[in-house]
PDB file of C-alpha atoms and ligand atoms in Angstrom:
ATOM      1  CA  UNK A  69     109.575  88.456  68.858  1.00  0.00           C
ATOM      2  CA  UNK A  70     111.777  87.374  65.529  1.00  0.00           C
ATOM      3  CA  UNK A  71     113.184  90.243  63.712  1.00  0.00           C
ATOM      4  CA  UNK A  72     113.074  88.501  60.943  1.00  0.00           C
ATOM      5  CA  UNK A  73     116.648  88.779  60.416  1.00  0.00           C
ATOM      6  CA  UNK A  74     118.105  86.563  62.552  1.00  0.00           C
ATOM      7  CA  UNK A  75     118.772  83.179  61.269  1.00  0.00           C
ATOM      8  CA  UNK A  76     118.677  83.847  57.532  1.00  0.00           C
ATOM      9  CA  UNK A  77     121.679  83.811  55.050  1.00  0.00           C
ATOM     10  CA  UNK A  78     122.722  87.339  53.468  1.00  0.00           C
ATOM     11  CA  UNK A  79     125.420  87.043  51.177  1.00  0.00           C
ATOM     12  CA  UNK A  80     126.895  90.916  50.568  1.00  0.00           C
ATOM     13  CA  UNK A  81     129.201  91.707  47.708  1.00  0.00           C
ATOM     14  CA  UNK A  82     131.680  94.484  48.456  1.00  0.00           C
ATOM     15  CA  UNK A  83     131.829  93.614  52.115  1.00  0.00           C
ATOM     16  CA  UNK A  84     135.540  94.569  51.858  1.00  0.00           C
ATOM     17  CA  UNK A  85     134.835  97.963  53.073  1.00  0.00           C
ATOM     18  CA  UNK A  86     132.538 101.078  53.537  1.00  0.00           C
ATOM     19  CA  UNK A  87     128.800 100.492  53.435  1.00  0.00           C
ATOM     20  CA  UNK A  88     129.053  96.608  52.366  1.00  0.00           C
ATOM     21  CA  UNK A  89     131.218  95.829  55.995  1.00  0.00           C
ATOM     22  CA  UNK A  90     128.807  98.150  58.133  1.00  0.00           C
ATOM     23  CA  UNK A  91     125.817  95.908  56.454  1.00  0.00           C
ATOM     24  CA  UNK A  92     127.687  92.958  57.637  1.00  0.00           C
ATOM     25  CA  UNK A  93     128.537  93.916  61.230  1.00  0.00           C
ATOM     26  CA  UNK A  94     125.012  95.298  61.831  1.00  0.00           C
ATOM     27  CA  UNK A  95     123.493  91.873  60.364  1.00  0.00           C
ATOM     28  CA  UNK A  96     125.583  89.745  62.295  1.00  0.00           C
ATOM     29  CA  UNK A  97     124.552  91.671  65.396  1.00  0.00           C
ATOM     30  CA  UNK A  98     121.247  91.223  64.490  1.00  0.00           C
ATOM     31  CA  UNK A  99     121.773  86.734  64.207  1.00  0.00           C
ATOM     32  CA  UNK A 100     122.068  86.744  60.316  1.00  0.00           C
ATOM     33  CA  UNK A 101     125.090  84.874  58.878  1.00  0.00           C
ATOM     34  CA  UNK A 102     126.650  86.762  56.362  1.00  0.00           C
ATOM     35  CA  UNK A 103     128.353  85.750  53.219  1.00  0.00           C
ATOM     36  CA  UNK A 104     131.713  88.442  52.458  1.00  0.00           C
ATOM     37  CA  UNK A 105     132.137  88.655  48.908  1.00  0.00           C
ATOM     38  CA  UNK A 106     135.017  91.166  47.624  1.00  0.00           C
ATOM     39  CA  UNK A 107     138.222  90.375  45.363  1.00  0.00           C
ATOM     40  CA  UNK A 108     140.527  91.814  48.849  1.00  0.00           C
ATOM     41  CA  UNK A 109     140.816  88.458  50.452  1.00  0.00           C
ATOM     42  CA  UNK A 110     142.654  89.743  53.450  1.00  0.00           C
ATOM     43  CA  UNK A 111     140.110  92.263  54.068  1.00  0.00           C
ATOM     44  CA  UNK A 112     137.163  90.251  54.351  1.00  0.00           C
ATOM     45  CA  UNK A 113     138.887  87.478  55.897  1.00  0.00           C
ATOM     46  CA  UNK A 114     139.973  89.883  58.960  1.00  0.00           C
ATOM     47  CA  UNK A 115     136.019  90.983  59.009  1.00  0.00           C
ATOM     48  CA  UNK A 116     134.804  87.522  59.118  1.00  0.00           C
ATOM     49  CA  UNK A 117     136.757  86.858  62.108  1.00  0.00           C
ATOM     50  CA  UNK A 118     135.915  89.447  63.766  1.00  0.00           C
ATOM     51  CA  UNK A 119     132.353  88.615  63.532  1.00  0.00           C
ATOM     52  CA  UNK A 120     133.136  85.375  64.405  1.00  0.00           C
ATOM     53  CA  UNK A 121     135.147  86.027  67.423  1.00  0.00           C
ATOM     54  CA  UNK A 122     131.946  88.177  68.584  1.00  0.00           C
ATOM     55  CA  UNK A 123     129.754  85.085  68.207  1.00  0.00           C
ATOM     56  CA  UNK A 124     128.756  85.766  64.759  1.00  0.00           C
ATOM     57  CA  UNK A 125     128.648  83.446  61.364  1.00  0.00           C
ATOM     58  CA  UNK A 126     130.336  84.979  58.729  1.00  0.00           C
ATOM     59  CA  UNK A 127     132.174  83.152  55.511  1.00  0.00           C
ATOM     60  CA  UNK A 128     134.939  84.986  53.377  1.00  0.00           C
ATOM     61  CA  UNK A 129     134.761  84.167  49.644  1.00  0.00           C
ATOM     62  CA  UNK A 130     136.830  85.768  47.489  1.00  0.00           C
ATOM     63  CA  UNK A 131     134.806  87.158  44.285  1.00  0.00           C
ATOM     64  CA  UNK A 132     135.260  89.539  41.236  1.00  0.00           C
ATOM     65  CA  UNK A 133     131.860  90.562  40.710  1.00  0.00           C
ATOM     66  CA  UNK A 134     132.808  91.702  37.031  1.00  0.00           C
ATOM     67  CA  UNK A 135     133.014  87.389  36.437  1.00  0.00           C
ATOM     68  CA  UNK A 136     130.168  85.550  36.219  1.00  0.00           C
ATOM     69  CA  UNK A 137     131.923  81.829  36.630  1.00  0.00           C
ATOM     70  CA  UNK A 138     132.843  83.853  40.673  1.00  0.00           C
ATOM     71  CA  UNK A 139     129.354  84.916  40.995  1.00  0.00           C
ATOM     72  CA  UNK A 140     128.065  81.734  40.094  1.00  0.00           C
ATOM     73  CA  UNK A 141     131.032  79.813  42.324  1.00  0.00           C
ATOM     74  CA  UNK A 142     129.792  82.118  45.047  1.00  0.00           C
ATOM     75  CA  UNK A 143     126.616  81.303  45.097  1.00  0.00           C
ATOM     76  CA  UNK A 144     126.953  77.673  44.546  1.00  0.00           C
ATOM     77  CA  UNK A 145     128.937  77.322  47.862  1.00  0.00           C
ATOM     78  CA  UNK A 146     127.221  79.520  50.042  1.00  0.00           C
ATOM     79  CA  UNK A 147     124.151  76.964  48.801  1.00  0.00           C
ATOM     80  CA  UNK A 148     126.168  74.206  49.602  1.00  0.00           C
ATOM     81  CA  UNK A 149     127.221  75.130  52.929  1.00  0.00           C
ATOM     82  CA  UNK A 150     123.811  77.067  54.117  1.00  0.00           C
ATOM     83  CA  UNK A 151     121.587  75.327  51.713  1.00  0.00           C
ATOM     84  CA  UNK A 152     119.679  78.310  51.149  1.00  0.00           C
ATOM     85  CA  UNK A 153     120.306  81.832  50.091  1.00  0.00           C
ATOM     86  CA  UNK A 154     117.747  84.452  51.829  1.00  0.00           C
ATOM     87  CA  UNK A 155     119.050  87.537  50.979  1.00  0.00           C
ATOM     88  CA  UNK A 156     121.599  89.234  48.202  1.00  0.00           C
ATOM     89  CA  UNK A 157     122.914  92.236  49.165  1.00  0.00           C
ATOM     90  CA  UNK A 158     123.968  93.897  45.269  1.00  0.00           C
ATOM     91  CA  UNK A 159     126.628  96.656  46.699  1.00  0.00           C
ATOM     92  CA  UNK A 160     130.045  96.374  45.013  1.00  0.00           C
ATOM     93  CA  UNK A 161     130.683  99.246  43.229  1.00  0.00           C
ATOM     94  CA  UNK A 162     132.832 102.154  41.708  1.00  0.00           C
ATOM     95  CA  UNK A 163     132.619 106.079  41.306  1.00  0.00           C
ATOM     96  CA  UNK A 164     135.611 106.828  39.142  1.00  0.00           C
ATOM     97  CA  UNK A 165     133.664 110.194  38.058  1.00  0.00           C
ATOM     98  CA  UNK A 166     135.088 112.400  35.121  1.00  0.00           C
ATOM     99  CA  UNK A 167     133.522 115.033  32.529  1.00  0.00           C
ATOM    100  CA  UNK A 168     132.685 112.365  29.507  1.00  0.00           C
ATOM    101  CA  UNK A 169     135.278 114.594  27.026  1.00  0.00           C
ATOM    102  CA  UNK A 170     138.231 113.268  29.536  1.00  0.00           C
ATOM    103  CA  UNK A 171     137.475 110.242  27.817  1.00  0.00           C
ATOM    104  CA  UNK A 172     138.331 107.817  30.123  1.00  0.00           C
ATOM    105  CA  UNK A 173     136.809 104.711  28.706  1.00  0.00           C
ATOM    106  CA  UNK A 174     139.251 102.171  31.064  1.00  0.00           C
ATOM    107  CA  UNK A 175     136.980 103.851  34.018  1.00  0.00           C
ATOM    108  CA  UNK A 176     133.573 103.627  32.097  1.00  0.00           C
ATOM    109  CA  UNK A 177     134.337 100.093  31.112  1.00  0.00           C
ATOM    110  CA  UNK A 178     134.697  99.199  35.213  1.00  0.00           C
ATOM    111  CA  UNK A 179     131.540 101.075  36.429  1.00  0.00           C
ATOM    112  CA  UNK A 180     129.505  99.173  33.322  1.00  0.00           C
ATOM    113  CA  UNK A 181     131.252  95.860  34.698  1.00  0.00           C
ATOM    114  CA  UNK A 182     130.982  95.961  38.078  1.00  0.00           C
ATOM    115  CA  UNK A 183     127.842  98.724  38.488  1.00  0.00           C
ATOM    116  CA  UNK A 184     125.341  97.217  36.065  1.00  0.00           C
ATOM    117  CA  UNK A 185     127.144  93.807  34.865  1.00  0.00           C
ATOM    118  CA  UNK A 186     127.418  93.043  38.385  1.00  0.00           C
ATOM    119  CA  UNK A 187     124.550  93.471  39.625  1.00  0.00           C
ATOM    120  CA  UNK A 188     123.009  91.212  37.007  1.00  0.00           C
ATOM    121  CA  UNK A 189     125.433  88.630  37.757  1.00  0.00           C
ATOM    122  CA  UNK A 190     124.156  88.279  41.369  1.00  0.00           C
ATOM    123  CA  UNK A 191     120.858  88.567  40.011  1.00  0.00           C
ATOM    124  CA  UNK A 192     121.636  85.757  38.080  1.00  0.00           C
ATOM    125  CA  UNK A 193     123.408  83.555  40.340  1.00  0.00           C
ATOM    126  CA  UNK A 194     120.670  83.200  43.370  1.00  0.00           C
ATOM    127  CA  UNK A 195     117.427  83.775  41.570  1.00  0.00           C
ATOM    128  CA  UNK A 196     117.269  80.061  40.587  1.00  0.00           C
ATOM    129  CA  UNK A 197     117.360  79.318  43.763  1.00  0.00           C
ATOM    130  CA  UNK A 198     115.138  81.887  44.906  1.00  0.00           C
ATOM    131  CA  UNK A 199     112.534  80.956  42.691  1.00  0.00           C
ATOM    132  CA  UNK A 200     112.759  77.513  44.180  1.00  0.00           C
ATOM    133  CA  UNK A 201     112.763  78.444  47.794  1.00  0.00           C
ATOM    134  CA  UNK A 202     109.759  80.320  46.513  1.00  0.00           C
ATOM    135  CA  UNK A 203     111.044  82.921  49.128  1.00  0.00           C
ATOM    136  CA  UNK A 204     114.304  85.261  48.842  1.00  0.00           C
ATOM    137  CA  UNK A 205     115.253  89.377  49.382  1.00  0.00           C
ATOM    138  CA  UNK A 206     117.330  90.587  46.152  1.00  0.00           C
ATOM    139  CA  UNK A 207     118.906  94.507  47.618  1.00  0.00           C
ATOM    140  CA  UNK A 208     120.607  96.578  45.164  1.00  0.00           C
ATOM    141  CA  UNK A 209     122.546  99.400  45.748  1.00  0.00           C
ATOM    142  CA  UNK A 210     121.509 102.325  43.615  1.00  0.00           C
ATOM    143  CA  UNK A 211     122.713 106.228  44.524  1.00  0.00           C
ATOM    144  CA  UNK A 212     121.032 109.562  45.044  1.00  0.00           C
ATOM    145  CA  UNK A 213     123.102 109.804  41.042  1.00  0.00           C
ATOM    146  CA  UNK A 214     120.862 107.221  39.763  1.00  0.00           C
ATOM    147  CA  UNK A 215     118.108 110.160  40.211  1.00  0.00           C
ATOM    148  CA  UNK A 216     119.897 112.816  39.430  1.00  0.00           C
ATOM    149  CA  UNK A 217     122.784 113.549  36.951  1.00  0.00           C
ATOM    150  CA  UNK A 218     125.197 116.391  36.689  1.00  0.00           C
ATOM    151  CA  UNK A 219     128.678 117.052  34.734  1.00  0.00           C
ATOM    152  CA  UNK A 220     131.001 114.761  35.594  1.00  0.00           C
ATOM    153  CA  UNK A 221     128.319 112.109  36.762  1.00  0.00           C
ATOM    154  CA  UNK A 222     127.295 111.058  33.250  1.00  0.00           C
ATOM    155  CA  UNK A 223     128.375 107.271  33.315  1.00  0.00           C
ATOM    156  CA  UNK A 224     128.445 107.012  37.045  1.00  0.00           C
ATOM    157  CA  UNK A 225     124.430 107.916  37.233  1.00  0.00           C
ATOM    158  CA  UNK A 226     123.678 106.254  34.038  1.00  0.00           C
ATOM    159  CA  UNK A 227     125.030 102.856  36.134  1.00  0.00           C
ATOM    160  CA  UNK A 228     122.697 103.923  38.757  1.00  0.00           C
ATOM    161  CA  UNK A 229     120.251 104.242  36.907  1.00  0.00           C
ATOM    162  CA  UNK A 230     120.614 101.026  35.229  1.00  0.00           C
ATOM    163  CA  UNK A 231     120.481  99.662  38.737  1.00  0.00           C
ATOM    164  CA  UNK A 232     117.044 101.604  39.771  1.00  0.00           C
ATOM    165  CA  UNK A 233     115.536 100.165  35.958  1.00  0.00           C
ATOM    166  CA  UNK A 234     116.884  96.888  37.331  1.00  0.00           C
ATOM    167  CA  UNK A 235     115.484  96.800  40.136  1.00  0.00           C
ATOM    168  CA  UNK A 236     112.128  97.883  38.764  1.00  0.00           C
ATOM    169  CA  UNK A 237     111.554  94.978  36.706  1.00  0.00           C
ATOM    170  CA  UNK A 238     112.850  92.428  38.895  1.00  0.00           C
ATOM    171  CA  UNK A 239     109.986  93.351  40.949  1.00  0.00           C
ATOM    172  CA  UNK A 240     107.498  92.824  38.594  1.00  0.00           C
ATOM    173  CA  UNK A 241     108.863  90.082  37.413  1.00  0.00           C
ATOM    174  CA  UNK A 242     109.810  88.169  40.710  1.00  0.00           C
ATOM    175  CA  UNK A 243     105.956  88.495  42.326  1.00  0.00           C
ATOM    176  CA  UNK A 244     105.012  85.187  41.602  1.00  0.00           C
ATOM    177  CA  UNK A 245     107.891  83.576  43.460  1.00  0.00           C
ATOM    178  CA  UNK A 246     107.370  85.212  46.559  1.00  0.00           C
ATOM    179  CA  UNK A 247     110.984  87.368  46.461  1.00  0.00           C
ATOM    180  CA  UNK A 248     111.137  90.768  47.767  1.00  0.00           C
ATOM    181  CA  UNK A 249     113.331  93.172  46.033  1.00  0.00           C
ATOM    182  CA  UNK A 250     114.768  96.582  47.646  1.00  0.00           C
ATOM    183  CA  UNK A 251     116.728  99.361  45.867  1.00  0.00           C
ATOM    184  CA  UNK A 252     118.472 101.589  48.686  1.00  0.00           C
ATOM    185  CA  UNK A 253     119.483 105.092  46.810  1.00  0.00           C
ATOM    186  CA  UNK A 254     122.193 106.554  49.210  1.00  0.00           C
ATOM    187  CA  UNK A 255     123.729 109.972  49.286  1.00  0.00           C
ATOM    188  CA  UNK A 256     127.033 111.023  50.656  1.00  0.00           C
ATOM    189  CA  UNK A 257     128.138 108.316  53.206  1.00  0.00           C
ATOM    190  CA  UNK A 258     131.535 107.846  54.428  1.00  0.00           C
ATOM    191  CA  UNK A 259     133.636 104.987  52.781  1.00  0.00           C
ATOM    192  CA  UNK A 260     136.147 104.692  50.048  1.00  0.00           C
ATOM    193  CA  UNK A 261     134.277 105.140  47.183  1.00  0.00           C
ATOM    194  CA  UNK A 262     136.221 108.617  46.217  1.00  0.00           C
ATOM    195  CA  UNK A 263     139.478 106.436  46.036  1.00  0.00           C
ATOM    196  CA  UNK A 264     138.263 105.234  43.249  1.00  0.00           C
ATOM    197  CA  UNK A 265     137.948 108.627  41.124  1.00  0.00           C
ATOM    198  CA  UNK A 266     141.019 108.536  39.077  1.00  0.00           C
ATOM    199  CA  UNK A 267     141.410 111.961  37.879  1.00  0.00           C
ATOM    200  CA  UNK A 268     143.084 113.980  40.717  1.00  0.00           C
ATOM    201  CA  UNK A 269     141.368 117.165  40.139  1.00  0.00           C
ATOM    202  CA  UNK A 270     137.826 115.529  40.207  1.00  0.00           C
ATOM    203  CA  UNK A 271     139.206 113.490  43.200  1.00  0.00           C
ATOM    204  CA  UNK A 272     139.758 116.301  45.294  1.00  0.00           C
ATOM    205  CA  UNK A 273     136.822 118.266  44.674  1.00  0.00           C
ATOM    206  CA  UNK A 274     135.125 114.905  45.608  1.00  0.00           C
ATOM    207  CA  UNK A 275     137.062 114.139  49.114  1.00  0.00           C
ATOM    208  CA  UNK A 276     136.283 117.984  49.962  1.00  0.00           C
ATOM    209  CA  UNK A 277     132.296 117.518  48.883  1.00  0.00           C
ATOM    210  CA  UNK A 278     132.322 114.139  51.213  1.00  0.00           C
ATOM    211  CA  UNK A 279     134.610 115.596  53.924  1.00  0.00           C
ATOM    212  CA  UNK A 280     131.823 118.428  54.818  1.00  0.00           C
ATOM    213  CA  UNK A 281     128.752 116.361  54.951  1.00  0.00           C
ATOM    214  CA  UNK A 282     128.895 112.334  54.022  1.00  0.00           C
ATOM    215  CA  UNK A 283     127.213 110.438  56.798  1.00  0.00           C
ATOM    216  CA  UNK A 284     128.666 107.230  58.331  1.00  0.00           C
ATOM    217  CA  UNK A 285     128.193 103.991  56.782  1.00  0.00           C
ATOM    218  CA  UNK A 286     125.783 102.543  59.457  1.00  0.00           C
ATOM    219  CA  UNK A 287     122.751 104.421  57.971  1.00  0.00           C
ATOM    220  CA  UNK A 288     122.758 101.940  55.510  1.00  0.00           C
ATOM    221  CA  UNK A 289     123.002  99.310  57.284  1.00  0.00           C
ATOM    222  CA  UNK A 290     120.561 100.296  59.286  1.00  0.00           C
ATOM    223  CA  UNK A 291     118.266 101.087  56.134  1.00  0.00           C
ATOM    224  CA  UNK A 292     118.942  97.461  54.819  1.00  0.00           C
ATOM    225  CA  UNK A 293     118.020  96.048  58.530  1.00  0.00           C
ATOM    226  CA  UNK A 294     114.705  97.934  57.915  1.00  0.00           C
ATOM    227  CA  UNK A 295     114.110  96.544  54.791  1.00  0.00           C
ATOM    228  CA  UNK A 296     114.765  92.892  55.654  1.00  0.00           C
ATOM    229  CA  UNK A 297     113.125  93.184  58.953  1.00  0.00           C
ATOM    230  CA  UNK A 298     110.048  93.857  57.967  1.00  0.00           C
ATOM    231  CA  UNK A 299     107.221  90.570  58.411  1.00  0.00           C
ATOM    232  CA  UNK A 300     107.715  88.585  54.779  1.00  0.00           C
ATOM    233  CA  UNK A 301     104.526  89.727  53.190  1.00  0.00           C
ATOM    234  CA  UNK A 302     105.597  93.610  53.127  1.00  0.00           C
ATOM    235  CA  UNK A 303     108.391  94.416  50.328  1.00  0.00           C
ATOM    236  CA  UNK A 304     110.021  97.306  50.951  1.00  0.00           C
ATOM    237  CA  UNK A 305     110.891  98.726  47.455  1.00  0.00           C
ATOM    238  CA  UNK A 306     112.920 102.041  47.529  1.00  0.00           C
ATOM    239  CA  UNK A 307     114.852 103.686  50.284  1.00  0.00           C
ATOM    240  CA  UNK A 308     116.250 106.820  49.419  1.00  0.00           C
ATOM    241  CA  UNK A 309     118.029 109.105  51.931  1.00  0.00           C
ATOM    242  CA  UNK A 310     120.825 111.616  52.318  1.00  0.00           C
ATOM    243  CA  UNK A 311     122.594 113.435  54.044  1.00  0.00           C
ATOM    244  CA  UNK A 312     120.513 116.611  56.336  1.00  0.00           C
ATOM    245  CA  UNK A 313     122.995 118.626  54.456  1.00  0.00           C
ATOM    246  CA  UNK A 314     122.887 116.844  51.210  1.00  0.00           C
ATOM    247  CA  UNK A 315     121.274 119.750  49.047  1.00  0.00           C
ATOM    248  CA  UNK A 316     122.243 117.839  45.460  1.00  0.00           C
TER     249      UNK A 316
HETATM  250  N1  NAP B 403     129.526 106.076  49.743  1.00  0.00           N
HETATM  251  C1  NAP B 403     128.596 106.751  49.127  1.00  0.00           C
HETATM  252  O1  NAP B 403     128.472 107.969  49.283  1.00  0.00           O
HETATM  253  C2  NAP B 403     127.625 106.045  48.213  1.00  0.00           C
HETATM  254  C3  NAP B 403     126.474 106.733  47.826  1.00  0.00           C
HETATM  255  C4  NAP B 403     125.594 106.110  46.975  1.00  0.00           C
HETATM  256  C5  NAP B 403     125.831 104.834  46.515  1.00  0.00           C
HETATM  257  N2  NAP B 403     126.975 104.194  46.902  1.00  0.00           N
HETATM  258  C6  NAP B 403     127.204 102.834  46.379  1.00  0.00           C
HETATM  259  O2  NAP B 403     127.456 101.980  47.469  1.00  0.00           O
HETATM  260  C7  NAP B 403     128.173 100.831  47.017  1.00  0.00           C
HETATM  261  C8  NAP B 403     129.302 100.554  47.992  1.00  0.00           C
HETATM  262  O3  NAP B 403     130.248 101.602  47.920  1.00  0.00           O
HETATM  263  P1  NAP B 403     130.996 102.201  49.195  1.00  0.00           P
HETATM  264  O4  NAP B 403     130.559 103.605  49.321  1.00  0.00           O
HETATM  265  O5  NAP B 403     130.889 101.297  50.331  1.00  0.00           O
HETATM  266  O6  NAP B 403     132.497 102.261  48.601  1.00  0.00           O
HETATM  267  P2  NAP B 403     133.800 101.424  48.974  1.00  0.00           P
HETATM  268  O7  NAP B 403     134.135 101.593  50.412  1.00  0.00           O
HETATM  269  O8  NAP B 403     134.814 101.849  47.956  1.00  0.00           O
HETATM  270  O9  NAP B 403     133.374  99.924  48.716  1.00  0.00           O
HETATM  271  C9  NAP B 403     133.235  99.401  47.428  1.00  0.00           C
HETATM  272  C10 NAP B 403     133.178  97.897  47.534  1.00  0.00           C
HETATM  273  O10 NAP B 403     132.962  97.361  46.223  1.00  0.00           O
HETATM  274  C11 NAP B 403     133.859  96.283  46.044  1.00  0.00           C
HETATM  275  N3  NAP B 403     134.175  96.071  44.644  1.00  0.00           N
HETATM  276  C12 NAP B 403     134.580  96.965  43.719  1.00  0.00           C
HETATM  277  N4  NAP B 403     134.842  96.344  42.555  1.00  0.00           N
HETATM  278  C13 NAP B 403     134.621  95.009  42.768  1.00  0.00           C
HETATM  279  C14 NAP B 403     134.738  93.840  41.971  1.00  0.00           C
HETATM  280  N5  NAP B 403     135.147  93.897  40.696  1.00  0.00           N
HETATM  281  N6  NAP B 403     134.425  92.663  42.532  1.00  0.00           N
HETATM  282  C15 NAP B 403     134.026  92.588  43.818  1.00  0.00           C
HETATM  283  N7  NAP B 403     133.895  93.644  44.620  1.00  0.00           N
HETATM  284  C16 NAP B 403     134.193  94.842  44.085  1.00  0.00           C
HETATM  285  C17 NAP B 403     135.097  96.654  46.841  1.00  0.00           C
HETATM  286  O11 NAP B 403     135.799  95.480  47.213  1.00  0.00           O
HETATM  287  P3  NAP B 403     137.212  95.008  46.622  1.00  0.00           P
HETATM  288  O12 NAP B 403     137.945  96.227  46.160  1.00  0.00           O
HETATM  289  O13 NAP B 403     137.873  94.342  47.790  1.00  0.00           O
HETATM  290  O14 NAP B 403     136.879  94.060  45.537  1.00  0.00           O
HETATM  291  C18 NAP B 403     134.464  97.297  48.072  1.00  0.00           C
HETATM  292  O15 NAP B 403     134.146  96.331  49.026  1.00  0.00           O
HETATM  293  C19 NAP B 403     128.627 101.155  45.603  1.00  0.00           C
HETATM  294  O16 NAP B 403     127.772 100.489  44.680  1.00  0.00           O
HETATM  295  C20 NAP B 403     128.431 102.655  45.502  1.00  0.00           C
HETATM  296  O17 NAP B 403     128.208 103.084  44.184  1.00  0.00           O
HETATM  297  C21 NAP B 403     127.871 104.757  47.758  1.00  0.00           C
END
């Protein structure tokens, strides 16, 4: 019986690391060939072979996901070498959380690039083709902070939010064309996302809060399995799950 996941094209940005790489090595188990997309070349070019030493298909391409002519680029050779797209994996992202009077505008500036601008860049670049397949999965990668805020989260969970809204109306939107569209609303999972808080006091408290309960990275990848594996006419629109811990 298919799983409906073998065989297709996923094409995952931030496969460089934490829950983007464990997407890619459980999808490549699982027969799909997956499309790295990160700005650390030598990361996702060791990942790629190593999924293609195991018998996988996996294709490096270097990509800032906060420029549109590299989302585009990205696209238009993964289309050029699969000739179709199946599924967009919207997970690059960045948690640089501070209290908003810390005022670090450098760090909001990134998350509103890469968290929101991002994600509508990917958007962008395969629904086109999509819409033409008349078939296509758009996942984006929300948080359990773009349902709940608290101090320090402000911009971080007003991304995620963005991402959930997002999500939303690409739904609606997308129905006539046949495209499925998943947001997956993690909690603590263990990756690198606290290297990216800048502030070393926030940082800290972060690495403790993750260091007593985050979860590893394969529960997403097994969520996103479960969301692509399902038969084509069932859409599986929101996954949200934490930690058994996870009170917040
Ligand atoms: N871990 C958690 O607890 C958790 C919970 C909820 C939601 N999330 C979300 O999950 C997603 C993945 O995060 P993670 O936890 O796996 O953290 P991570 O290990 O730090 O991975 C982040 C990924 O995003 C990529 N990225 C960042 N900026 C980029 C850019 N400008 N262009 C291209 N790629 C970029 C990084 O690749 P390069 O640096 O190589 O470019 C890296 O592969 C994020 O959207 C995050 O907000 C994580």
């Amino acid at each position: 019986m298919s799983n409906n996941i073998d065989g297709k094209v996923v094409v995952i940005t931030g496969a460089s690391s934490g829950l983007g790489a464990a997407a890619a090595r459980h999808l490549s188990s699982l027969g799909a060939t997956v499309v790295l997309a990160a700005r650390r070349a030598d990361r996702i070019q060791a990942l790629a072979h190593e999924l293609n030493s195991s018998g996988g298909h996996a294709l490096p391409i270097t990509t800032d996901l906060a420029r549109f002519d590299q989302v585009k680029r990205l696209a238009d050779v993964v289309l050029a070498t699969y000739g179709s797209i199946d599924v967009l994996i919207n997970n690059a992202g960045l948690m640089p959380l501070s209290p908003l009077d810390r005022l670090k505008i450098d760090d909001w500036d990134r998350m509103i690039d890469v968290n929101i601008k991002g994600v509508l860049y990917g958007i962008a670049a395969v629904l086109p083709t999509m819409q033409k397949q008349k078939s296509g999965h758009i996942i984006n990668v929300s948080s359990v902070a773009g349902h709940k805020v608290r101090p320090g989260s402000t911009v971080y969970s007003a991304t995620k939010t963005a991402v959930r809204v997002i999500s939303e109306g690409l739904r609606q939107e997308v129905k006539p064309y046949n495209i499925r569209t998943t947001v997956i609303s993690p909690g603590a999972v263990d990756t690198e996302l606290s290297d990216s808080v800048t502030e070393t006091d926030v940082a800290e408290n972060v690495k403790k809060f993750y260091a007593e309960l985050a979860v590893p990275a394969d529960s997403f990848a097994r969520a996103v399995a479960f969301a692509i594996g399902q038969p084509e006419n069932i859409d599986i629109n929101e996954i949200l799950y934490r930690p058994t811990r996870q009170e917040y």
